[in-house]
Amino acid sequence: MRALVVEDDVHLASLVGTYLEREGFEVALSHDGVDAVQQAREVDPDIVVLDLGLPRLDGIEVCRRLRTFSEAYVVMLTARTDEVDTLVGLSVGADDYMTKPFSPRELVARLRAMLRRPRPLGGGAPETAGLRRFGALAIDPVGRDVWLGQEPVALTRTEFDVLAALSDRPRMAFSRRQLVDAVWGETWVGDEHLVDVHIGHLRRKLGDDATEPRFIRTVRGVGYRMGTGE
């Protein structure tokens, strides 16, 4: 597995890289945003550890550019603990975040948990066996494809995992914590409102109006559940 660590603190980047190498990753290091995008194209990493505050290009812009060509899992690092930074980072396609200071062991554990999720297989129109259908929405949990009518819907890995969890038990109202456990793992610690960010992304990509939802319903006081698609 390949990892790209993007951090302008050279010592911290080296420390994180050392922990990842001990876990068997091939590691590339970058210390500024422009170089990070270039290295990501060359290395094609499976995971990217991405600092928010970088010279030349900040982590937000790096993540936005990564999402135009890479399906790597992205974990953002930030020394700023206010929620705005976190949610902005997630809004451009980051899968998770950690605030500094953090334990490199915990970071590695989170990355390992992410990589245990199956990769998207891509391909053409889904086969009918095993499809989950909600009106015009079709979800293929094996091929990890989503279709709205005849059109494929491009989701990040984490967006797909959230949708897969909801659609696997469509009658269940999931709390944020239950979705965190299902997607990020029971040991995950952080701001559970990251679930709301990914739900917002899903609704936008599915053309689902939160005031009159077809596919993802808000259950007041609880969390979220699948809609019927009608």
Tab-separated table of N, CA and C in Angstrom, residues 73-171:
chain	number	residue	atom	x	y	z
A	73	TYR	N	-8.018	7.594	0.024
A	73	TYR	CA	-8.584	8.078	1.280
A	73	TYR	C	-7.752	9.268	1.752
A	74	VAL	N	-8.417	10.320	2.194
A	74	VAL	CA	-7.734	11.527	2.647
A	74	VAL	C	-8.090	11.795	4.106
A	75	VAL	N	-7.063	11.868	4.943
A	75	VAL	CA	-7.232	12.274	6.338
A	75	VAL	C	-6.566	13.631	6.502
A	76	MET	N	-7.334	14.625	6.907
A	76	MET	CA	-6.793	15.969	7.062
A	76	MET	C	-6.302	16.186	8.483
A	77	LEU	N	-5.179	16.880	8.607
A	77	LEU	CA	-4.618	17.251	9.900
A	77	LEU	C	-4.763	18.758	10.076
A	78	THR	N	-5.187	19.178	11.252
A	78	THR	CA	-5.309	20.607	11.499
A	78	THR	C	-4.938	20.945	12.930
A	79	ALA	N	-4.261	22.072	13.096
A	79	ALA	CA	-3.941	22.560	14.437
A	79	ALA	C	-5.050	23.454	14.955
A	80	ARG	N	-6.016	23.773	14.077
A	80	ARG	CA	-7.133	24.631	14.464
A	80	ARG	C	-8.340	23.763	14.769
A	81	THR	N	-8.865	23.873	15.962
A	81	THR	CA	-9.873	22.937	16.421
A	81	THR	C	-11.296	23.407	16.181
A	82	ASP	N	-11.493	24.621	15.647
A	82	ASP	CA	-12.867	25.063	15.443
A	82	ASP	C	-13.520	24.250	14.337
A	83	GLU	N	-14.797	24.052	14.462
A	83	GLU	CA	-15.531	23.144	13.595
A	83	GLU	C	-15.532	23.596	12.145
A	84	VAL	N	-15.463	24.905	11.902
A	84	VAL	CA	-15.534	25.407	10.535
A	84	VAL	C	-14.425	24.818	9.682
A	85	ASP	N	-13.197	24.831	10.191
A	85	ASP	CA	-12.078	24.278	9.428
A	85	ASP	C	-12.319	22.812	9.098
A	86	THR	N	-12.796	22.075	10.084
A	86	THR	CA	-13.037	20.649	9.885
A	86	THR	C	-14.074	20.423	8.794
A	87	LEU	N	-15.196	21.115	8.890
A	87	LEU	CA	-16.278	20.886	7.940
A	87	LEU	C	-15.916	21.371	6.553
A	88	VAL	N	-15.165	22.462	6.452
A	88	VAL	CA	-14.712	22.922	5.139
A	88	VAL	C	-13.808	21.874	4.510
A	89	GLY	N	-12.922	21.300	5.315
A	89	GLY	CA	-12.046	20.262	4.800
A	89	GLY	C	-12.827	19.070	4.280
A	90	LEU	N	-13.824	18.634	5.032
A	90	LEU	CA	-14.621	17.507	4.595
A	90	LEU	C	-15.457	17.840	3.372
A	91	SER	N	-15.819	19.107	3.202
A	91	SER	CA	-16.694	19.486	2.096
A	91	SER	C	-16.013	19.356	0.747
A	92	VAL	N	-14.688	19.280	0.710
A	92	VAL	CA	-13.999	19.108	-0.567
A	92	VAL	C	-13.561	17.666	-0.788
A	93	GLY	N	-14.032	16.743	0.036
A	93	GLY	CA	-13.800	15.342	-0.239
A	93	GLY	C	-12.902	14.603	0.719
A	94	ALA	N	-12.504	15.224	1.837
A	94	ALA	CA	-11.724	14.487	2.834
A	94	ALA	C	-12.614	13.430	3.495
A	95	ASP	N	-12.011	12.319	3.886
A	95	ASP	CA	-12.763	11.224	4.485
A	95	ASP	C	-12.787	11.294	6.004
A	96	ASP	N	-11.775	11.895	6.591
A	96	ASP	CA	-11.676	11.950	8.049
A	96	ASP	C	-10.735	13.091	8.394
A	97	TYR	N	-10.599	13.371	9.674
A	97	TYR	CA	-9.696	14.430	10.120
A	97	TYR	C	-9.148	14.071	11.491
A	98	MET	N	-8.015	14.673	11.823
A	98	MET	CA	-7.455	14.586	13.171
A	98	MET	C	-6.907	15.953	13.535
A	99	THR	N	-7.076	16.333	14.796
A	99	THR	CA	-6.552	17.609	15.262
A	99	THR	C	-5.229	17.389	15.983
A	100	LYS	N	-4.313	18.331	15.800
A	100	LYS	CA	-3.007	18.271	16.459
A	100	LYS	C	-3.123	18.801	17.887
A	101	PRO	N	-2.339	18.250	18.811
A	101	PRO	CA	-1.456	17.091	18.654
A	101	PRO	C	-2.257	15.793	18.578
A	102	PHE	N	-1.697	14.798	17.928
A	102	PHE	CA	-2.374	13.514	17.786
A	102	PHE	C	-1.364	12.400	17.970
A	103	SER	N	-1.882	11.206	18.198
A	103	SER	CA	-1.033	10.035	18.343
A	103	SER	C	-0.808	9.401	16.973
A	104	PRO	N	0.448	9.256	16.542
A	104	PRO	CA	0.691	8.562	15.269
A	104	PRO	C	0.104	7.158	15.247
A	105	ARG	N	0.085	6.492	16.401
A	105	ARG	CA	-0.506	5.153	16.460
A	105	ARG	C	-2.000	5.201	16.139
A	106	GLU	N	-2.687	6.232	16.682
A	106	GLU	CA	-4.114	6.366	16.400
A	106	GLU	C	-4.339	6.665	14.920
A	107	LEU	N	-3.494	7.499	14.350
A	107	LEU	CA	-3.600	7.806	12.925
A	107	LEU	C	-3.457	6.537	12.096
A	108	VAL	N	-2.445	5.735	12.400
A	108	VAL	CA	-2.226	4.497	11.666
A	108	VAL	C	-3.425	3.563	11.821
A	109	ALA	N	-3.984	3.490	13.038
A	109	ALA	CA	-5.152	2.632	13.268
A	109	ALA	C	-6.333	3.082	12.416
A	110	ARG	N	-6.535	4.397	12.317
A	110	ARG	CA	-7.640	4.900	11.490
A	110	ARG	C	-7.421	4.567	10.019
A	111	LEU	N	-6.183	4.731	9.566
A	111	LEU	CA	-5.894	4.432	8.168
A	111	LEU	C	-6.092	2.954	7.870
A	112	ARG	N	-5.667	2.102	8.776
A	112	ARG	CA	-5.863	0.669	8.590
A	112	ARG	C	-7.350	0.328	8.519
A	113	ALA	N	-8.159	0.966	9.380
A	113	ALA	CA	-9.599	0.726	9.363
A	113	ALA	C	-10.197	1.151	8.021
A	114	MET	N	-9.742	2.292	7.488
A	114	MET	CA	-10.231	2.741	6.185
A	114	MET	C	-9.905	1.730	5.091
A	115	LEU	N	-8.688	1.226	5.108
A	115	LEU	CA	-8.244	0.340	4.040
A	115	LEU	C	-8.880	-1.040	4.128
A	116	ARG	N	-9.518	-1.351	5.255
A	116	ARG	CA	-10.248	-2.613	5.342
A	116	ARG	C	-11.567	-2.552	4.584
A	117	ARG	N	-12.023	-1.316	4.252
A	117	ARG	CA	-13.232	-1.211	3.439
A	117	ARG	C	-12.894	-1.657	2.016
A	118	PRO	N	-13.839	-2.299	1.329
A	118	PRO	CA	-13.553	-2.724	-0.049
A	118	PRO	C	-13.392	-1.544	-0.982
A	119	ARG	N	-12.556	-1.716	-1.979
A	119	ARG	CA	-12.349	-0.671	-2.979
A	119	ARG	C	-13.512	-0.663	-3.967
A	120	PRO	N	-13.815	0.513	-4.549
A	120	PRO	CA	-14.795	0.542	-5.627
A	120	PRO	C	-14.242	-0.174	-6.849
A	121	LEU	N	-15.092	-0.946	-7.507
A	121	LEU	CA	-14.644	-1.716	-8.652
A	121	LEU	C	-14.910	-1.019	-9.972
A	122	GLY	N	-15.842	-0.073	-9.990
A	122	GLY	CA	-16.155	0.647	-11.215
A	122	GLY	C	-16.823	-0.259	-12.223
A	123	GLY	N	-16.722	0.101	-13.492
A	123	GLY	CA	-17.291	-0.712	-14.545
A	123	GLY	C	-18.572	-0.131	-15.085
A	124	GLY	N	-19.265	-0.948	-15.853
A	124	GLY	CA	-20.456	-0.494	-16.547
A	124	GLY	C	-21.702	-0.609	-15.703
A	125	ALA	N	-22.831	-0.758	-16.392
A	125	ALA	CA	-24.112	-0.825	-15.701
A	125	ALA	C	-24.141	-2.029	-14.770
A	126	PRO	N	-24.748	-1.897	-13.599
A	126	PRO	CA	-24.719	-2.976	-12.623
A	126	PRO	C	-25.592	-4.148	-13.027
A	127	GLU	N	-25.204	-5.342	-12.594
A	127	GLU	CA	-26.062	-6.498	-12.751
A	127	GLU	C	-27.232	-6.359	-11.788
A	128	THR	N	-28.311	-7.109	-12.070
A	128	THR	CA	-29.513	-6.944	-11.254
A	128	THR	C	-29.413	-7.673	-9.929
A	129	ALA	N	-28.632	-8.757	-9.846
A	129	ALA	CA	-28.558	-9.536	-8.619
A	129	ALA	C	-27.928	-8.722	-7.500
A	130	GLY	N	-28.608	-8.660	-6.358
A	130	GLY	CA	-28.059	-7.983	-5.201
A	130	GLY	C	-28.249	-6.487	-5.210
A	131	LEU	N	-28.908	-5.940	-6.236
A	131	LEU	CA	-29.126	-4.505	-6.280
A	131	LEU	C	-30.114	-4.078	-5.204
A	132	ARG	N	-29.873	-2.901	-4.658
A	132	ARG	CA	-30.830	-2.279	-3.745
A	132	ARG	C	-31.472	-1.127	-4.508
A	133	ARG	N	-32.805	-1.147	-4.600
A	133	ARG	CA	-33.499	-0.131	-5.394
A	133	ARG	C	-34.415	0.706	-4.505
A	134	PHE	N	-34.337	2.002	-4.721
A	134	PHE	CA	-35.184	2.959	-4.021
A	134	PHE	C	-35.683	3.950	-5.069
A	135	GLY	N	-36.815	3.604	-5.693
A	135	GLY	CA	-37.288	4.411	-6.805
A	135	GLY	C	-36.281	4.366	-7.936
A	136	ALA	N	-35.834	5.545	-8.390
A	136	ALA	CA	-34.877	5.616	-9.502
A	136	ALA	C	-33.448	5.316	-9.076
A	137	LEU	N	-33.211	5.188	-7.780
A	137	LEU	CA	-31.859	4.974	-7.255
A	137	LEU	C	-31.548	3.489	-7.164
A	138	ALA	N	-30.425	3.084	-7.764
A	138	ALA	CA	-29.957	1.702	-7.676
A	138	ALA	C	-28.567	1.686	-7.067
A	139	ILE	N	-28.380	0.808	-6.077
A	139	ILE	CA	-27.105	0.700	-5.365
A	139	ILE	C	-26.600	-0.725	-5.511
A	140	ASP	N	-25.398	-0.855	-6.017
A	140	ASP	CA	-24.760	-2.164	-6.171
A	140	ASP	C	-23.681	-2.299	-5.100
A	141	PRO	N	-23.963	-3.002	-3.997
A	141	PRO	CA	-22.989	-3.079	-2.905
A	141	PRO	C	-21.761	-3.905	-3.237
A	142	VAL	N	-21.848	-4.779	-4.239
A	142	VAL	CA	-20.704	-5.610	-4.611
A	142	VAL	C	-19.750	-4.819	-5.504
A	143	GLY	N	-20.282	-4.247	-6.567
A	143	GLY	CA	-19.460	-3.455	-7.475
A	143	GLY	C	-19.214	-2.043	-6.991
A	144	ARG	N	-19.932	-1.647	-5.897
A	144	ARG	CA	-19.810	-0.306	-5.326
A	144	ARG	C	-20.133	0.764	-6.376
A	145	ASP	N	-21.217	0.519	-7.111
A	145	ASP	CA	-21.706	1.469	-8.098
A	145	ASP	C	-23.053	2.008	-7.651
A	146	VAL	N	-23.345	3.242	-8.037
A	146	VAL	CA	-24.628	3.865	-7.754
A	146	VAL	C	-25.141	4.464	-9.061
A	147	TRP	N	-26.422	4.222	-9.334
A	147	TRP	CA	-27.047	4.737	-10.544
A	147	TRP	C	-28.323	5.464	-10.179
A	148	LEU	N	-28.555	6.578	-10.832
A	148	LEU	CA	-29.802	7.328	-10.691
A	148	LEU	C	-30.460	7.308	-12.062
A	149	GLY	N	-31.506	6.492	-12.192
A	149	GLY	CA	-32.027	6.212	-13.521
A	149	GLY	C	-30.979	5.447	-14.304
A	150	GLN	N	-30.593	5.957	-15.462
A	150	GLN	CA	-29.552	5.316	-16.274
A	150	GLN	C	-28.185	5.978	-16.108
A	151	GLU	N	-28.115	6.972	-15.224
A	151	GLU	CA	-26.882	7.734	-15.090
A	151	GLU	C	-26.080	7.288	-13.861
A	152	PRO	N	-24.786	6.996	-14.028
A	152	PRO	CA	-23.959	6.669	-12.863
A	152	PRO	C	-23.749	7.898	-11.992
A	153	VAL	N	-23.650	7.672	-10.691
A	153	VAL	CA	-23.410	8.755	-9.722
A	153	VAL	C	-22.023	8.550	-9.139
A	154	ALA	N	-21.166	9.549	-9.280
A	154	ALA	CA	-19.788	9.457	-8.789
A	154	ALA	C	-19.749	9.833	-7.316
A	155	LEU	N	-19.452	8.876	-6.465
A	155	LEU	CA	-19.338	9.101	-5.021
A	155	LEU	C	-17.909	8.822	-4.570
A	156	THR	N	-17.481	9.511	-3.510
A	156	THR	CA	-16.224	9.134	-2.875
A	156	THR	C	-16.434	7.825	-2.134
A	157	ARG	N	-15.348	7.203	-1.730
A	157	ARG	CA	-15.459	5.935	-0.998
A	157	ARG	C	-16.305	6.080	0.260
A	158	THR	N	-16.064	7.159	0.999
A	158	THR	CA	-16.788	7.327	2.253
A	158	THR	C	-18.259	7.639	2.004
A	159	GLU	N	-18.561	8.454	1.003
A	159	GLU	CA	-19.962	8.714	0.663
A	159	GLU	C	-20.669	7.405	0.325
A	160	PHE	N	-20.012	6.540	-0.455
A	160	PHE	CA	-20.628	5.261	-0.766
A	160	PHE	C	-20.846	4.435	0.491
A	161	ASP	N	-19.861	4.424	1.389
A	161	ASP	CA	-19.990	3.623	2.606
A	161	ASP	C	-21.164	4.091	3.464
A	162	VAL	N	-21.381	5.409	3.531
A	162	VAL	CA	-22.526	5.926	4.290
A	162	VAL	C	-23.829	5.470	3.642
A	163	LEU	N	-23.911	5.608	2.315
A	163	LEU	CA	-25.123	5.201	1.606
A	163	LEU	C	-25.348	3.697	1.725
A	164	ALA	N	-24.276	2.921	1.667
A	164	ALA	CA	-24.399	1.468	1.789
A	164	ALA	C	-24.914	1.082	3.171
A	165	ALA	N	-24.426	1.763	4.207
A	165	ALA	CA	-24.895	1.460	5.563
A	165	ALA	C	-26.386	1.754	5.714
A	166	LEU	N	-26.817	2.900	5.203
A	166	LEU	CA	-28.237	3.258	5.290
A	166	LEU	C	-29.101	2.278	4.494
A	167	SER	N	-28.668	1.940	3.280
A	167	SER	CA	-29.493	1.101	2.417
A	167	SER	C	-29.487	-0.359	2.829
A	168	ASP	N	-28.495	-0.761	3.612
A	168	ASP	CA	-28.437	-2.146	4.079
A	168	ASP	C	-29.562	-2.439	5.067
A	169	ARG	N	-29.972	-1.429	5.829
A	169	ARG	CA	-31.079	-1.579	6.789
A	169	ARG	C	-32.021	-0.398	6.584
A	170	PRO	N	-32.795	-0.404	5.507
A	170	PRO	CA	-33.555	0.782	5.102
A	170	PRO	C	-34.667	1.187	6.060
A	171	ARG	N	-35.104	0.288	6.910
A	171	ARG	CA	-36.173	0.639	7.848
A	171	ARG	C	-35.624	1.195	9.156
